[in-house]
Each structure stands twice: as C-alpha cells, then as structure tokens.
C-alpha cells in the first residue's frame, strides 16, 4: 500500500521544487510538507521519496526520528506543554490537566473531531518565564489558569493563532546582568572589518591569544578547532552555528539570537574568514522556530550591506553566506556529529569519531561547529584583541560566561559574569534564599549541595554550558533527578544498546523507588548502570544520563532511602497487590490475608 502511486499535490511539488529536490534538504522538506495537512500522511512520504529518488524507508526513518514530525494525525491545534523540572515546579501538570478537562480531551490524545491535541515536550528554553507551551510551534510563556481558560476558549472557537492576543506570544529576554558581551554596542561589520585588516593569519593569532574555549559545554579551544579545519584537506569548508540549545534549563542562546543576532552571524563570518569557509549553517532548534523570520531579516540586511555574499567588505575571494536549518525536536541533534547528520537530511544519529567534523563533517567537508555564544564572543576578540579578552576570567577559562538562571529565585533570567564567579555571588544576585541545591550545566551537568556553594564557575572547577537551576529547601531532589532520567530515556536516539536499554532501566529503577517498591539493592544496581552507561555509550548523552542520579544519591541520600521499602529485602514488584485476585477468589480481605509490610514486621 505504501508503494501505491500517491495522488498529485501541487503544494507538495512546490515544497520539493523550493528545495531543489535536494535529498540533503529532506528534513526541511518534511517540515514544510507537514504544513500542508498538519501531519505527514503515507502518500506524502511516498511522493517525497519519489521526488528525491530516495528509498521510501529512508524518508519514513527520518520522519519517525524527530518528535515534531507526525506520521499520524494530530490536532489542528497542537499544544505541547514544556516539561522541564522548572515547568513542573511552576505547576505545568495542573495546567495541562485543566486544559484537557476544558477541551474534553485525554492528555496525549487527539480530539475525535481532529481539532486539538495536548501533550508534553522536553524543555522549550523558556525556563525564565514558565510554565510554557508551544501551540503549532509558537511559544507562550507565563501560563496561568486564567490564561489556560482563555486558550481553551480560543481553541474551541477555532480562532487562528494570528488573532490570539499578541501579549501571549511576548517572550522576554530577562537580561539581568550585562558584562563585555551583552554590553557591547557594535556596528554590524566592525568586528569583521578588524579581522580582515589583520589578515587570516593575524586573526587566528588573536584567537589563539584569547584562549577562548567553546561555550557549548565541552570547552574545547576554539582556535585549535579553527586551525584544524583550516589545515584540513578540501576547499569547500563549512561553518556551523549550533543553536540546538536542548539542554534542560538553558536559554541564553535564545536571547542571543533574539537580541544579538548580528553578533552571532558576524561571529560565524569571523570563523569563515579564519578557516576559509564559503558556506555556513545556523542549526536552529525547532522550539525556536518562531525566531526564524526575524533571523532571516537580519541575514537579508547583512547581505544588502555586503557582509555576506561575494567579496565580503570588498575582500576578493572572501565569499560566504549563511542558511538557516530547522531542527525538529531531538535533543541528541545538539551533539555536533548528530547535528551534521541532521543537516544532511538524515536521522540525528551521532557518528563514530574519528574522523572529527573538522576534517570530515558536512557532506565529508571540513566543518567547524561552534555554539551560538562562542560565535558571538569572537566579535569581542576581533574588536579588542586576544590579550584584552584573556585579561578577564581565570587562567584556564578566559572571558565571561552567560548563565541561564531559573528555578527558586526572585529574578530568573540571563546573567553575564567573568569566569571564576562563586556560586554564592550568583545566588545572591538573583535573589535566591534557602537554597538546597543548584543544578549547573543542565540535566547532564552537576548537582551542587549547599556545602559546595563556595565553588566557582570555571572549567577548572564547575564547568557549564550555562544552565543554572535553583532548588530551595522545599524541593525533593529525588524527583528532580527522576525528571532528568525520564528526559534522557526519552531523548536517547536508540542507536547503541547500553544507552537505549540503560536509560530505560535507570528510569525503571527511579520509578520503582518513587512507587515505594525499592530496596537497597536497587541503589547498588544504579551504581552498576552508571559504570555501564559511562563506559559503553556511543555519545555524550548516554554517558551523562546517570549523572543526576549519582550526584543526588551521593549528596541527598536520605531522599532516596526514605523511599526504600527495606534496606535489605528486594521486592521486584508489589507482592501484596499481586495477591488481590487470590483474596477476591477466597473472599478474604482481613489483615491476615495481607502480607506484612516491613514496618509491621517484628524485626
Ligand atoms: C547530547 C549532546 C547535546 C549537545 N547539545 C548541544 C547544544 O544544544 N548546543 C551546543 O552548542 N552544543 C551542544 N553539545 C556539544 C556539541 O557536541 C559541540 O561540542 C559544540 O557545539 C561545540 O561548540 P563549542 O566548541 O563552541 O562549544 C551537545 C553535546 C551532546 C553530547
Ligand atoms: S549514547 Fe544514546 S544518544 Fe548517544 S548514540 Fe547511543 S543511543 Fe544514541
């Protein structure tokens, strides 16, 4: 049936033509094709496969990989509640239930008339203004029960999104502390002009002197990456800006893209100048799709100003342009080799490395992938020189760092600090009190207990890509860790067994503990799983997945132990509940017909 000729669709033909029938544009084609019917019916996939001369299984495989692509009907209004732990702390579950009740809908289902579907999605990067949701890809923050009632009414009336109150879609930048980067007022082209004046070698020298390290998490030296890409064989080099920002609790790239897009694109051009690239991609996470029109407008303005295109700023031979590539809801695509697969129109499966992207990246070409903030930071280096940049921060962590602060504090938002800032200072600045723990670096990061608050944000102490989630004394750190474990199990791409099975087992252990059926042996099994995931996973997602559990188990053990049925006996399931049927058959429900719980037992 799937191979049957599909009906003609001028709209779909249009989509294919717009993308030049290019198989590397498959993901973008699927995203655009989905606009036609709101989902991707089987004949659409068949027609796309034929139009791109690809096996249908390949098209279906890609469509099935990304959570924002739907191969089954969904509501004409697709409501996705952001489900980071910070959204949960702000009551997203109650709001989701309320909306479903108002719409007579079961969570996760589509209404019978096909009007609406309501479910959850991973962190949408709006933790400073949660609880948040996406409706047909458009972000709405600061949800309240009142707003939910209004939204239910608008959906019932089938009011087009463009006619919903504009303030619903207002996303604030919440910039609370500025330093060198966020305080920079730069005329577009100023940094690029300065770098071109230094020549490619001189510009790379400044980058080396700056000791800039990547802001996407791993902290790799940017100059070393650029130099490797520059020296790699092959002339058609590529610059990629990683704007996938999927780590729960981080949203600083959202703000850079919204308010400082010129710095980001200028940084990409600076990378292109250094390595000799002619093509650039901004990989924009699907959750930030609403930013695309304004980003395209900035690109158009830069082209008109001679900052993109051929002979940039009059420099013969410096030809470079940037395209925006949309993601579609897959955290693993933030990993640079998975991102490149996705850019090539494939499933976001991390590659085996080496070869590294700098020698063999996008379509086998040397590719430098950098984070949004890393790109923006290079403008400071071009303007003021590497030594000036290296003068702030610490010996191994030069410059400043943007932090996305959320959770239990008075003023969540974006804070820029020189590296080396102590945790205590940050907590004070954002108005946190009675802080029990801080999760730095997102789900994959580290959970700091109060006795560690004298530590510093720096690669040599507490490294971070920028997430900083605060939990006060009322929060249950076990539930925080459980939420992160669920996140990893959901986001595992399934390519390698240790991660696919390991994250699912870990989730099972945490749920078992939450249900009150855990025993001490389960904690030992969690330790064993930690070693397995760390040593045998194919990429950083799997190796980081146990971090939140191991950290909280070590630092907040009572939160686990009070959930144990027994410190020695290991019930694999609820024995007493399993005997309910036998009790029913024998018509007995007296205390003697029940198993004794641990507390009731004489020892
Ligand atoms: C599972 C996973 C997700 C990642 N997500 C992101 C991301 O959203 N943004 C990002 O810049 N880097 C992310 N990274 C790191 C990238 O692989 C890569 O190191 C980074 O983009 C390099 O840029 P930088 O050198 O400027 O930090 C992720 C890594 C892993 C393992
Ligand atoms: S570790 Fe997980 S996310 Fe990474 S490749 Fe393996 S299954 Fe995929």
Coordinates of C-alpha atoms and ligand atoms in Angstrom, one line a residue:
X1 CA 0.0 0.0 0.0
X2 CA 2.8 2.4 0.9
X3 CA 4.3 1.9 -2.6
X4 CA 1.0 2.8 -4.4
X5 CA 1.2 5.9 -6.6
X6 CA 0.4 8.9 -4.5
X7 CA -2.2 11.5 -5.6
X8 CA -0.9 14.7 -7.2
X9 CA -0.3 17.5 -4.8
X10 CA 0.7 20.8 -6.3
X11 CA 1.5 22.2 -2.8
X12 CA 3.9 19.3 -2.2
X13 CA 5.5 19.6 -5.6
X14 CA 6.0 23.3 -4.7
X15 CA 7.8 22.3 -1.5
X16 CA 10.1 19.9 -3.4
X17 CA 10.9 22.5 -6.0
X18 CA 11.6 25.1 -3.4
X19 CA 14.3 22.8 -2.0
X20 CA 15.6 21.9 -5.5
X21 CA 14.7 18.2 -5.0
X22 CA 17.8 18.0 -2.9
X23 CA 17.9 14.9 -0.6
X24 CA 20.2 16.7 1.9
X25 CA 17.2 19.0 2.4
X26 CA 15.0 16.1 3.4
X27 CA 14.4 17.3 7.0
X28 CA 13.4 20.8 5.8
X29 CA 11.2 19.3 3.1
X30 CA 9.4 17.2 5.7
X31 CA 8.9 20.2 8.0
X32 CA 7.5 22.2 5.2
X33 CA 5.4 19.3 3.8
X34 CA 3.8 18.9 7.2
X35 CA 2.4 22.4 7.0
X36 CA 0.1 21.2 4.2
X37 CA -2.1 18.8 6.3
X38 CA -0.7 19.4 9.8
X39 CA 0.9 15.9 9.6
X40 CA 2.7 13.6 7.2
X41 CA 0.2 11.1 5.6
X42 CA 1.7 7.9 4.0
X43 CA 1.2 9.2 0.4
X44 CA 3.1 12.4 1.2
X45 CA 6.1 10.3 2.3
X46 CA 5.8 8.2 -0.8
X47 CA 5.7 11.2 -3.0
X48 CA 8.7 12.9 -1.2
X49 CA 10.7 9.7 -1.7
X50 CA 9.9 9.6 -5.4
X51 CA 10.6 13.3 -5.8
X52 CA 14.1 12.9 -4.1
X53 CA 14.8 9.5 -5.6
X54 CA 15.3 8.1 -2.1
X55 CA 14.2 4.8 -0.7
X56 CA 10.8 5.3 1.0
X57 CA 12.2 3.6 4.1
X58 CA 14.8 6.3 4.4
X59 CA 12.1 9.0 4.3
X60 CA 10.0 7.2 6.8
X61 CA 13.0 6.6 9.0
X62 CA 13.7 10.3 9.1
X63 CA 10.1 11.3 9.7
X64 CA 9.9 8.8 12.5
X65 CA 13.0 10.1 14.3
X66 CA 12.0 13.7 15.1
X67 CA 9.4 14.3 17.7
X68 CA 8.0 17.4 15.9
X69 CA 7.2 15.4 12.8
X70 CA 3.9 13.5 12.9
X71 CA 3.2 10.4 10.8
X72 CA -0.3 10.1 12.4
X73 CA -3.0 12.7 12.5
X74 CA -2.6 15.3 15.3
X75 CA -4.9 18.2 16.2
X76 CA -5.2 21.3 14.1
X77 CA -4.1 23.0 17.3
X78 CA -1.0 21.1 18.6
X79 CA -0.4 22.1 22.2
X80 CA 2.9 20.9 23.7
X81 CA 3.5 21.8 27.4
X82 CA 7.1 22.3 28.2
X83 CA 8.1 19.7 30.7
X84 CA 11.4 20.7 32.3
X85 CA 11.6 20.3 36.1
X86 CA 11.3 24.1 36.4
X87 CA 8.0 24.0 34.5
X88 CA 6.9 21.2 36.9
X89 CA 7.8 23.3 39.9
X90 CA 5.6 26.1 38.5
X91 CA 2.6 23.7 38.2
X92 CA 2.6 22.7 34.5
X93 CA 0.8 19.4 35.3
X94 CA -2.2 21.1 36.8
X95 CA -2.4 23.5 33.8
X96 CA -2.2 20.6 31.3
X97 CA -5.0 18.8 33.2
X98 CA -7.1 21.9 33.3
X99 CA -6.8 22.5 29.6
X100 CA -7.6 18.8 28.8
X101 CA -10.7 19.0 31.0
X102 CA -11.9 22.2 29.4
X103 CA -11.5 20.6 26.0
X104 CA -12.9 17.2 27.0
X105 CA -9.6 15.6 26.0
X106 CA -7.3 12.9 27.2
X107 CA -3.7 14.0 27.6
X108 CA -1.6 12.7 24.7
X109 CA -4.6 12.1 22.5
X110 CA -6.2 13.9 19.6
X111 CA -9.8 15.0 19.9
X112 CA -12.2 13.0 17.8
X113 CA -13.0 16.0 15.6
X114 CA -9.3 16.4 15.0
X115 CA -9.4 19.9 16.4
X116 CA -6.8 19.7 19.2
X117 CA -4.1 17.5 20.7
X118 CA -2.4 18.2 24.0
X119 CA 0.8 16.6 25.3
X120 CA 4.2 17.4 26.8
X121 CA 7.6 18.0 25.2
X122 CA 11.1 18.4 26.6
X123 CA 12.4 21.8 27.9
X124 CA 11.4 24.6 25.4
X125 CA 14.1 27.0 26.6
X126 CA 11.6 29.3 28.4
X127 CA 12.5 28.4 32.0
X128 CA 12.8 32.0 33.0
X129 CA 9.1 32.6 32.1
X130 CA 7.5 29.2 32.6
X131 CA 5.2 27.4 32.7
X132 CA 5.4 27.5 29.0
X133 CA 3.9 25.8 25.9
X134 CA 4.2 25.7 22.2
X135 CA 1.0 25.9 20.1
X136 CA 1.6 25.0 16.5
X137 CA 5.3 25.9 17.1
X138 CA 4.6 29.3 18.6
X139 CA 5.8 29.9 22.2
X140 CA 3.6 31.1 25.0
X141 CA 5.1 31.6 28.5
X142 CA 3.9 32.6 31.9
X143 CA 0.9 30.3 31.8
X144 CA -1.7 30.8 34.5
X145 CA -5.1 29.1 35.0
X146 CA -6.8 32.2 33.7
X147 CA -4.7 32.1 30.5
X148 CA -5.4 28.4 30.1
X149 CA -9.2 29.1 30.3
X150 CA -8.8 31.8 27.6
X151 CA -6.7 29.5 25.4
X152 CA -9.3 26.7 25.7
X153 CA -12.0 29.1 24.6
X154 CA -9.9 30.4 21.6
X155 CA -9.3 26.8 20.5
X156 CA -13.0 25.9 20.9
X157 CA -13.8 29.0 18.7
X158 CA -11.1 27.8 16.2
X159 CA -9.6 31.3 16.3
X160 CA -6.5 31.4 14.1
X161 CA -3.3 31.9 16.1
X162 CA -2.6 35.2 14.4
X163 CA -5.8 36.5 16.1
X164 CA -4.9 35.4 19.6
X165 CA -3.9 38.2 21.9
X166 CA -0.4 39.4 20.9
X167 CA 0.8 39.5 24.5
X168 CA 0.5 35.7 24.8
X169 CA 3.4 35.4 22.4
X170 CA 5.6 38.0 24.0
X171 CA 8.9 36.4 25.0
X172 CA 11.0 38.5 27.4
X173 CA 14.8 38.5 27.2
X174 CA 15.1 39.0 31.0
X175 CA 18.7 40.2 30.8
X176 CA 19.6 40.8 34.5
X177 CA 23.4 41.3 34.4
X178 CA 25.5 42.5 31.5
X179 CA 29.2 42.5 31.0
X180 CA 31.6 42.6 28.0
X181 CA 29.3 40.7 25.5
X182 CA 25.8 41.8 26.4
X183 CA 27.0 45.4 27.0
X184 CA 28.6 45.5 23.6
X185 CA 27.2 48.0 21.1
X186 CA 28.8 47.1 17.8
X187 CA 28.0 48.4 14.4
X188 CA 27.4 45.4 12.1
X189 CA 30.7 44.7 10.2
X190 CA 33.0 46.4 12.7
X191 CA 34.5 43.1 14.0
X192 CA 34.7 41.5 10.6
X193 CA 36.5 44.6 9.2
X194 CA 39.0 44.4 12.0
X195 CA 39.7 40.7 11.4
X196 CA 40.1 41.2 7.7
X197 CA 42.5 44.0 8.3
X198 CA 44.7 41.6 10.4
X199 CA 44.7 39.0 7.6
X200 CA 43.7 35.4 8.1
X201 CA 47.0 34.5 10.0
X202 CA 46.8 37.6 12.2
X203 CA 43.2 36.9 13.0
X204 CA 44.0 33.3 14.1
X205 CA 46.9 34.6 16.2
X206 CA 44.4 36.8 18.1
X207 CA 42.1 33.9 18.6
X208 CA 45.0 31.8 20.0
X209 CA 45.9 34.7 22.3
X210 CA 42.4 34.9 23.6
X211 CA 42.4 31.3 24.8
X212 CA 38.6 31.3 24.0
X213 CA 37.0 27.9 24.9
X214 CA 33.8 26.7 23.3
X215 CA 30.6 27.7 25.3
X216 CA 28.6 24.7 24.2
X217 CA 29.7 22.5 27.1
X218 CA 32.9 20.7 26.3
X219 CA 35.1 23.8 26.5
X220 CA 37.3 22.9 23.5
X221 CA 39.8 25.5 22.4
X222 CA 38.2 27.4 19.6
X223 CA 41.4 28.5 17.9
X224 CA 42.6 24.8 17.8
X225 CA 39.4 23.8 16.2
X226 CA 39.5 26.5 13.6
X227 CA 43.2 25.8 12.8
X228 CA 42.4 22.1 12.3
X229 CA 39.5 23.0 9.9
X230 CA 41.7 25.4 8.1
X231 CA 44.5 22.9 7.6
X232 CA 42.2 20.1 6.6
X233 CA 42.3 18.9 3.0
X234 CA 39.4 20.2 0.9
X235 CA 38.5 23.6 -0.2
X236 CA 34.7 23.8 0.4
X237 CA 34.8 24.3 4.1
X238 CA 31.8 24.8 6.3
X239 CA 30.9 26.8 9.4
X240 CA 28.1 25.6 11.6
X241 CA 26.5 27.5 14.5
X242 CA 24.9 25.1 16.9
X243 CA 21.7 26.7 18.1
X244 CA 20.1 23.5 19.2
X245 CA 20.1 24.6 22.8
X246 CA 18.3 21.5 24.1
X247 CA 20.0 21.1 27.5
X248 CA 17.2 21.4 30.1
X249 CA 17.4 24.8 31.9
X250 CA 19.4 26.7 29.3
X251 CA 18.0 29.6 27.2
X252 CA 20.9 32.0 26.8
X253 CA 21.2 31.2 23.1
X254 CA 17.6 32.1 22.6
X255 CA 18.3 35.6 24.0
X256 CA 21.5 36.0 21.8
X257 CA 19.5 35.0 18.7
X258 CA 16.6 37.3 19.6
X259 CA 18.5 40.4 20.6
X260 CA 22.1 39.9 19.4
X261 CA 21.7 38.1 16.1
X262 CA 24.2 40.4 14.4
X263 CA 26.9 39.3 16.8
X264 CA 26.1 35.7 16.2
X265 CA 26.2 36.0 12.4
X266 CA 29.2 38.2 12.5
X267 CA 30.9 35.5 14.6
X268 CA 30.1 32.9 12.0
X269 CA 31.6 35.1 9.3
X270 CA 34.7 35.6 11.5
X271 CA 35.1 31.8 11.6
X272 CA 34.6 31.6 7.9
X273 CA 37.4 34.2 7.4
X274 CA 39.7 32.2 9.7
X275 CA 39.2 28.8 8.1
X276 CA 38.4 29.8 4.6
X277 CA 34.8 28.6 4.5
X278 CA 32.3 29.5 1.9
X279 CA 29.1 28.1 3.4
X280 CA 27.5 28.4 6.8
X281 CA 24.5 27.0 8.6
X282 CA 22.7 28.1 11.6
X283 CA 21.1 24.9 13.1
X284 CA 18.1 26.4 14.9
X285 CA 16.2 24.1 17.3
X286 CA 12.6 23.5 16.3
X287 CA 11.4 25.0 19.6
X288 CA 12.9 28.4 18.4
X289 CA 11.2 28.3 15.0
X290 CA 9.3 31.5 15.9
X291 CA 12.6 33.3 15.8
X292 CA 13.3 32.4 12.2
X293 CA 11.5 35.3 10.3
X294 CA 13.5 37.9 12.3
X295 CA 16.7 35.9 11.8
X296 CA 16.1 35.7 8.0
X297 CA 15.5 39.5 8.1
X298 CA 18.9 40.1 9.8
X299 CA 20.6 37.8 7.2
X300 CA 18.9 39.8 4.4
X301 CA 20.1 43.1 5.9
X302 CA 23.6 41.8 6.2
X303 CA 23.6 40.6 2.6
X304 CA 22.4 44.0 1.5
X305 CA 25.3 45.6 3.5
X306 CA 27.9 43.4 1.8
X307 CA 28.6 41.5 5.0
X308 CA 27.5 38.2 3.4
X309 CA 27.8 37.1 -0.3
X310 CA 30.8 37.5 -2.5
X311 CA 33.8 39.7 -1.9
X312 CA 32.7 40.5 1.6
X313 CA 33.7 44.0 2.6
X314 CA 35.5 44.3 -0.7
X315 CA 37.9 41.4 0.1
X316 CA 38.2 39.5 -3.2
X317 CA 37.9 35.7 -2.6
X318 CA 36.1 36.1 0.7
X319 CA 32.7 34.6 -0.3
X320 CA 30.5 33.3 2.4
X321 CA 26.7 33.0 3.1
X322 CA 24.6 31.5 5.8
X323 CA 21.4 29.4 5.7
X324 CA 19.1 28.5 8.5
X325 CA 18.4 24.9 9.1
X326 CA 15.5 24.0 11.4
X327 CA 15.6 21.1 13.8
X328 CA 12.5 19.2 14.8
X329 CA 12.6 18.3 18.4
X330 CA 15.6 16.0 19.1
X331 CA 18.0 16.8 21.9
X332 CA 20.7 14.5 20.6
X333 CA 21.0 16.7 17.5
X334 CA 22.9 19.2 19.7
X335 CA 25.8 16.7 19.6
X336 CA 27.9 18.0 16.7
X337 CA 28.1 14.8 14.6
X338 CA 24.4 14.1 15.1
X339 CA 23.7 17.7 14.1
X340 CA 25.7 17.2 10.9
X341 CA 23.7 14.1 10.1
X342 CA 20.6 16.1 10.6
X343 CA 21.9 18.9 8.4
X344 CA 22.4 16.3 5.7
X345 CA 18.7 15.3 5.9
X346 CA 19.2 12.2 8.0
X347 CA 18.2 10.8 11.4
X348 CA 20.3 12.5 14.1
X349 CA 22.5 9.6 15.0
X350 CA 25.9 10.5 16.3
X351 CA 28.7 9.5 14.1
X352 CA 31.7 7.3 15.0
X353 CA 34.7 9.6 15.6
X354 CA 37.4 9.9 14.3
X355 CA 37.1 11.3 11.7
X356 CA 36.1 14.5 13.5
X357 CA 34.0 17.1 11.8
X358 CA 36.9 19.5 11.4
X359 CA 38.4 17.1 8.8
X360 CA 35.2 15.3 7.6
X361 CA 32.0 17.0 8.5
X362 CA 29.0 18.2 6.5
X363 CA 29.0 16.1 3.2
X364 CA 32.5 15.0 4.1
X365 CA 33.8 18.6 4.0
X366 CA 35.9 20.1 6.8
X367 CA 33.4 21.7 9.2
X368 CA 33.8 23.9 12.3
X369 CA 30.9 23.5 14.7
X370 CA 30.6 26.1 17.4
X371 CA 28.0 27.2 19.9
X372 CA 26.0 30.4 19.5
X373 CA 27.7 32.1 22.4
X374 CA 31.2 31.1 21.2
X375 CA 30.5 32.7 17.8
X376 CA 29.2 35.9 19.5
X377 CA 32.3 36.1 21.8
X378 CA 34.7 36.1 18.8
X379 CA 33.4 39.6 17.9
X380 CA 34.9 40.9 21.2
X381 CA 38.3 39.3 20.3
X382 CA 38.2 40.8 16.8
X383 CA 37.4 44.3 18.2
X384 CA 39.7 44.4 21.2
X385 CA 42.3 41.8 20.6
X386 CA 43.0 38.4 22.1
X387 CA 45.0 39.7 25.1
X388 CA 42.2 42.0 26.2
X389 CA 39.8 39.1 26.1
X390 CA 42.1 36.9 28.1
X391 CA 42.6 39.6 30.7
X392 CA 39.2 38.7 32.3
X393 CA 38.1 35.3 33.7
X394 CA 40.6 32.8 35.1
X395 CA 43.8 31.2 33.7
X396 CA 42.0 28.3 32.0
X397 CA 38.6 30.0 31.5
X398 CA 39.1 33.4 29.8
X399 CA 36.3 35.9 29.2
X400 CA 32.8 35.9 30.5
X401 CA 30.0 33.3 30.6
X402 CA 26.3 33.7 30.1
X403 CA 24.2 31.9 32.7
X404 CA 20.5 30.9 32.2
X405 CA 19.2 31.2 35.7
X406 CA 15.8 29.6 36.7
X407 CA 14.0 27.9 39.5
X408 CA 13.7 29.1 43.0
X409 CA 14.9 32.7 42.9
X410 CA 13.3 36.2 42.7
X411 CA 14.8 37.2 39.3
X412 CA 15.3 34.4 36.8
X413 CA 16.9 35.4 33.5
X414 CA 20.3 35.9 31.8
X415 CA 23.3 36.9 33.8
X416 CA 26.8 37.5 32.3
X417 CA 29.8 37.1 34.7
X418 CA 33.5 36.8 34.2
X419 CA 34.5 33.2 34.6
X420 CA 35.6 32.5 38.2
X421 CA 32.4 33.9 39.8
X422 CA 31.5 32.0 43.0
X423 CA 28.1 30.2 43.2
X424 CA 27.3 32.2 46.4
X425 CA 27.5 35.5 44.5
X426 CA 25.2 34.3 41.7
X427 CA 22.6 33.1 44.2
X428 CA 22.8 36.4 46.0
X429 CA 22.4 38.4 42.8
X430 CA 19.3 36.5 41.5
X431 CA 17.5 36.7 44.9
X432 CA 17.7 33.0 45.9
X433 CA 17.1 32.1 49.5
X434 CA 17.1 28.8 51.5
X435 CA 18.8 27.2 48.5
X436 CA 19.2 23.4 49.0
X437 CA 20.9 22.7 45.6
X438 CA 21.8 24.1 42.3
X439 CA 21.9 22.0 39.1
X440 CA 24.7 23.6 37.0
X441 CA 25.0 22.6 33.3
X442 CA 21.6 21.2 32.8
X443 CA 20.5 17.5 33.2
X444 CA 23.9 16.4 32.0
X445 CA 25.7 18.7 34.5
X446 CA 26.4 18.6 38.2
X447 CA 24.1 19.0 41.2
X448 CA 25.8 21.1 43.9
X449 CA 24.8 20.9 47.5
X450 CA 24.9 23.9 49.8
X451 CA 28.3 22.9 51.2
X452 CA 29.7 23.4 47.7
X453 CA 28.4 26.9 47.1
X454 CA 31.9 28.5 47.6
X455 CA 33.0 26.8 44.3
X456 CA 33.4 28.8 41.1
X457 CA 32.0 28.7 37.6
X458 CA 35.1 27.9 35.5
X459 CA 36.4 24.9 33.5
X460 CA 38.9 24.2 36.3
X461 CA 36.1 24.0 38.9
X462 CA 32.5 23.9 37.9
X463 CA 32.2 23.8 34.1
X464 CA 28.9 24.7 32.4
X465 CA 27.3 25.4 29.1
X466 CA 25.1 27.9 31.0
X467 CA 22.1 26.3 32.7
X468 CA 21.8 27.1 36.4
X469 CA 18.6 25.7 38.1
X470 CA 18.0 26.5 41.7
X471 CA 16.1 24.3 44.2
X472 CA 15.1 25.6 47.6
X473 CA 14.6 23.6 50.8
X474 CA 11.0 22.6 49.8
X475 CA 12.1 20.7 46.7
X476 CA 12.6 16.9 46.6
X477 CA 15.9 16.2 44.9
X478 CA 14.9 12.7 44.2
X479 CA 12.1 14.0 42.0
X480 CA 14.5 16.4 40.3
X481 CA 16.8 13.5 39.4
X482 CA 13.9 11.3 38.3
X483 CA 12.7 14.1 35.9
X484 CA 16.1 14.2 34.3
X485 CA 16.4 10.5 34.0
X486 CA 13.0 10.4 32.2
X487 CA 14.3 13.1 29.9
X488 CA 17.4 11.1 28.9
X489 CA 15.3 7.9 28.4
X490 CA 13.0 9.9 26.1
X491 CA 15.8 11.6 24.2
X492 CA 18.1 8.5 23.7
X493 CA 18.3 8.1 20.0
X494 CA 18.4 4.3 20.4
X495 CA 21.4 3.7 18.2
X496 CA 23.5 1.9 20.9
X497 CA 22.3 -0.7 23.3
X498 CA 23.9 0.5 26.5
X499 CA 22.1 3.8 26.3
X500 CA 18.9 2.6 24.8
X501 CA 18.5 -0.1 27.4
X502 CA 20.4 1.6 30.2
X503 CA 18.4 4.8 30.3
X504 CA 15.2 2.8 30.2
X505 CA 16.4 0.6 33.1
X506 CA 17.5 3.6 35.0
X507 CA 14.1 5.2 34.5
X508 CA 12.6 1.9 35.7
X509 CA 14.7 1.9 38.9
X510 CA 13.7 5.5 39.7
X511 CA 10.0 4.8 39.1
X512 CA 10.2 1.7 41.2
X513 CA 11.7 3.8 44.1
X514 CA 9.0 6.5 43.5
X515 CA 6.3 3.9 43.7
X516 CA 7.7 2.7 47.1
X517 CA 8.9 -0.7 45.9
X518 CA 12.6 0.0 46.0
X519 CA 15.2 -1.7 48.1
X520 CA 18.9 -1.1 48.9
X521 CA 20.0 -3.5 46.2
X522 CA 18.4 -1.1 43.6
X523 CA 20.8 1.6 44.7
X524 CA 23.7 -0.8 44.0
X525 CA 22.2 -1.6 40.6
X526 CA 22.1 2.1 39.8
X527 CA 25.8 2.3 40.5
X528 CA 26.4 -0.6 38.2
X529 CA 24.3 1.1 35.5
X530 CA 26.3 4.3 35.9
X531 CA 29.5 2.5 35.1
X532 CA 27.9 0.7 32.2
X533 CA 26.5 3.9 30.6
X534 CA 29.7 5.9 31.2
X535 CA 32.0 3.3 29.7
X536 CA 29.9 1.8 26.9
X537 CA 27.8 4.6 25.5
X538 CA 28.5 5.8 22.0
X539 CA 28.0 9.5 22.7
X540 CA 27.8 12.1 25.5
X541 CA 24.1 11.7 26.0
X542 CA 24.4 8.1 27.3
X543 CA 27.5 8.8 29.4
X544 CA 25.9 11.8 31.1
X545 CA 22.5 10.2 31.7
X546 CA 23.2 8.8 35.2
X547 CA 24.9 12.0 36.4
X548 CA 21.8 13.5 38.1
X549 CA 21.1 10.2 40.0
X550 CA 24.6 9.6 41.0
X551 CA 25.1 13.2 42.2
X552 CA 21.9 13.3 44.2
X553 CA 22.3 9.8 45.6
X554 CA 25.7 10.8 46.9
X555 CA 24.7 14.3 48.2
X556 CA 21.0 13.8 49.1
X557 CA 20.9 10.1 50.0
X558 CA 18.0 10.4 52.6
X559 CA 15.7 11.5 49.7
X560 CA 16.3 8.0 48.3
X561 CA 16.5 6.0 51.5
X562 CA 13.2 7.2 52.8
X563 CA 11.6 5.7 49.7
X564 CA 13.0 2.2 50.3
X565 CA 10.6 -0.5 51.5
X566 CA 13.6 -2.3 53.0
X567 CA 17.3 -1.8 53.3
X568 CA 17.9 -5.5 52.6
X569 CA 14.9 -7.2 51.0
X570 CA 14.4 -6.6 47.3
X571 CA 10.8 -7.0 46.2
X572 CA 10.7 -6.8 42.4
X573 CA 7.1 -5.9 42.4
X574 CA 4.2 -5.3 44.8
X575 CA 3.5 -8.8 46.2
X576 CA 0.5 -7.7 48.3
X577 CA -1.2 -6.1 45.3
X578 CA -0.4 -9.1 43.2
X579 CA -2.4 -11.3 45.6
X580 CA -5.5 -9.2 45.3
X581 CA -7.1 -11.6 42.9
X582 CA -6.5 -14.5 45.2
X583 CA -8.1 -12.6 48.1
X584 CA -11.1 -11.9 45.9
X585 CA -11.5 -15.5 45.0
X586 CA -11.3 -16.7 48.6
X587 CA -13.5 -13.7 49.7
X588 CA -10.9 -12.7 52.3
X589 CA -9.7 -9.2 52.9
X590 CA -8.9 -9.4 56.6
X591 CA -5.4 -8.3 57.9
X592 CA -4.3 -11.9 57.9
X593 CA -4.8 -12.2 54.2
X594 CA -2.4 -9.4 53.5
X595 CA 1.4 -9.6 53.5
X596 CA 3.0 -7.8 56.4
X597 CA 4.9 -4.6 55.4
X598 CA 8.4 -4.0 56.6
X599 CA 7.3 -1.6 59.3
X600 CA 4.8 -4.0 60.7
X601 CA 7.2 -7.0 60.7
X602 CA 8.6 -7.9 64.2
X603 CA 12.2 -7.3 63.4
Ligands
LIG1 C1 23.8 15.1 23.8 C2 24.6 16.3 23.5 C3 23.9 17.5 23.2 C4 24.5 18.7 22.9 N1 23.8 19.8 22.7 C5 24.5 21.0 22.4 C6 23.7 22.1 22.1 O1 22.5 22.2 22.2 N2 24.4 23.3 21.8 C7 25.8 23.3 21.7 O2 26.4 24.3 21.4 N3 26.5 22.2 22.0 C8 25.9 21.0 22.3 N4 26.6 19.9 22.5 C9 28.1 20.0 22.3 C10 28.4 19.8 20.9 O3 28.6 18.5 20.5 C11 29.7 20.6 20.5 O4 30.7 20.2 21.4 C12 29.6 22.1 20.5 O5 28.6 22.5 19.6 C13 30.9 22.7 20.0 O6 30.8 24.1 20.1 P1 31.8 24.9 21.1 O7 33.2 24.4 20.9 O8 31.6 26.3 20.7 O9 31.3 24.7 22.5 C14 26.0 18.7 22.9 C15 26.7 17.5 23.1 C16 26.0 16.4 23.4 C17 26.8 15.1 23.7
LIG2 S1 24.6 7.1 23.7 FE1 22.3 7.2 23.4 S2 22.0 9.1 22.3 FE2 24.2 8.5 22.0 S3 24.3 7.2 20.2 FE3 24.0 5.8 21.9 S4 21.7 5.6 22.0 FE4 22.1 7.4 20.8

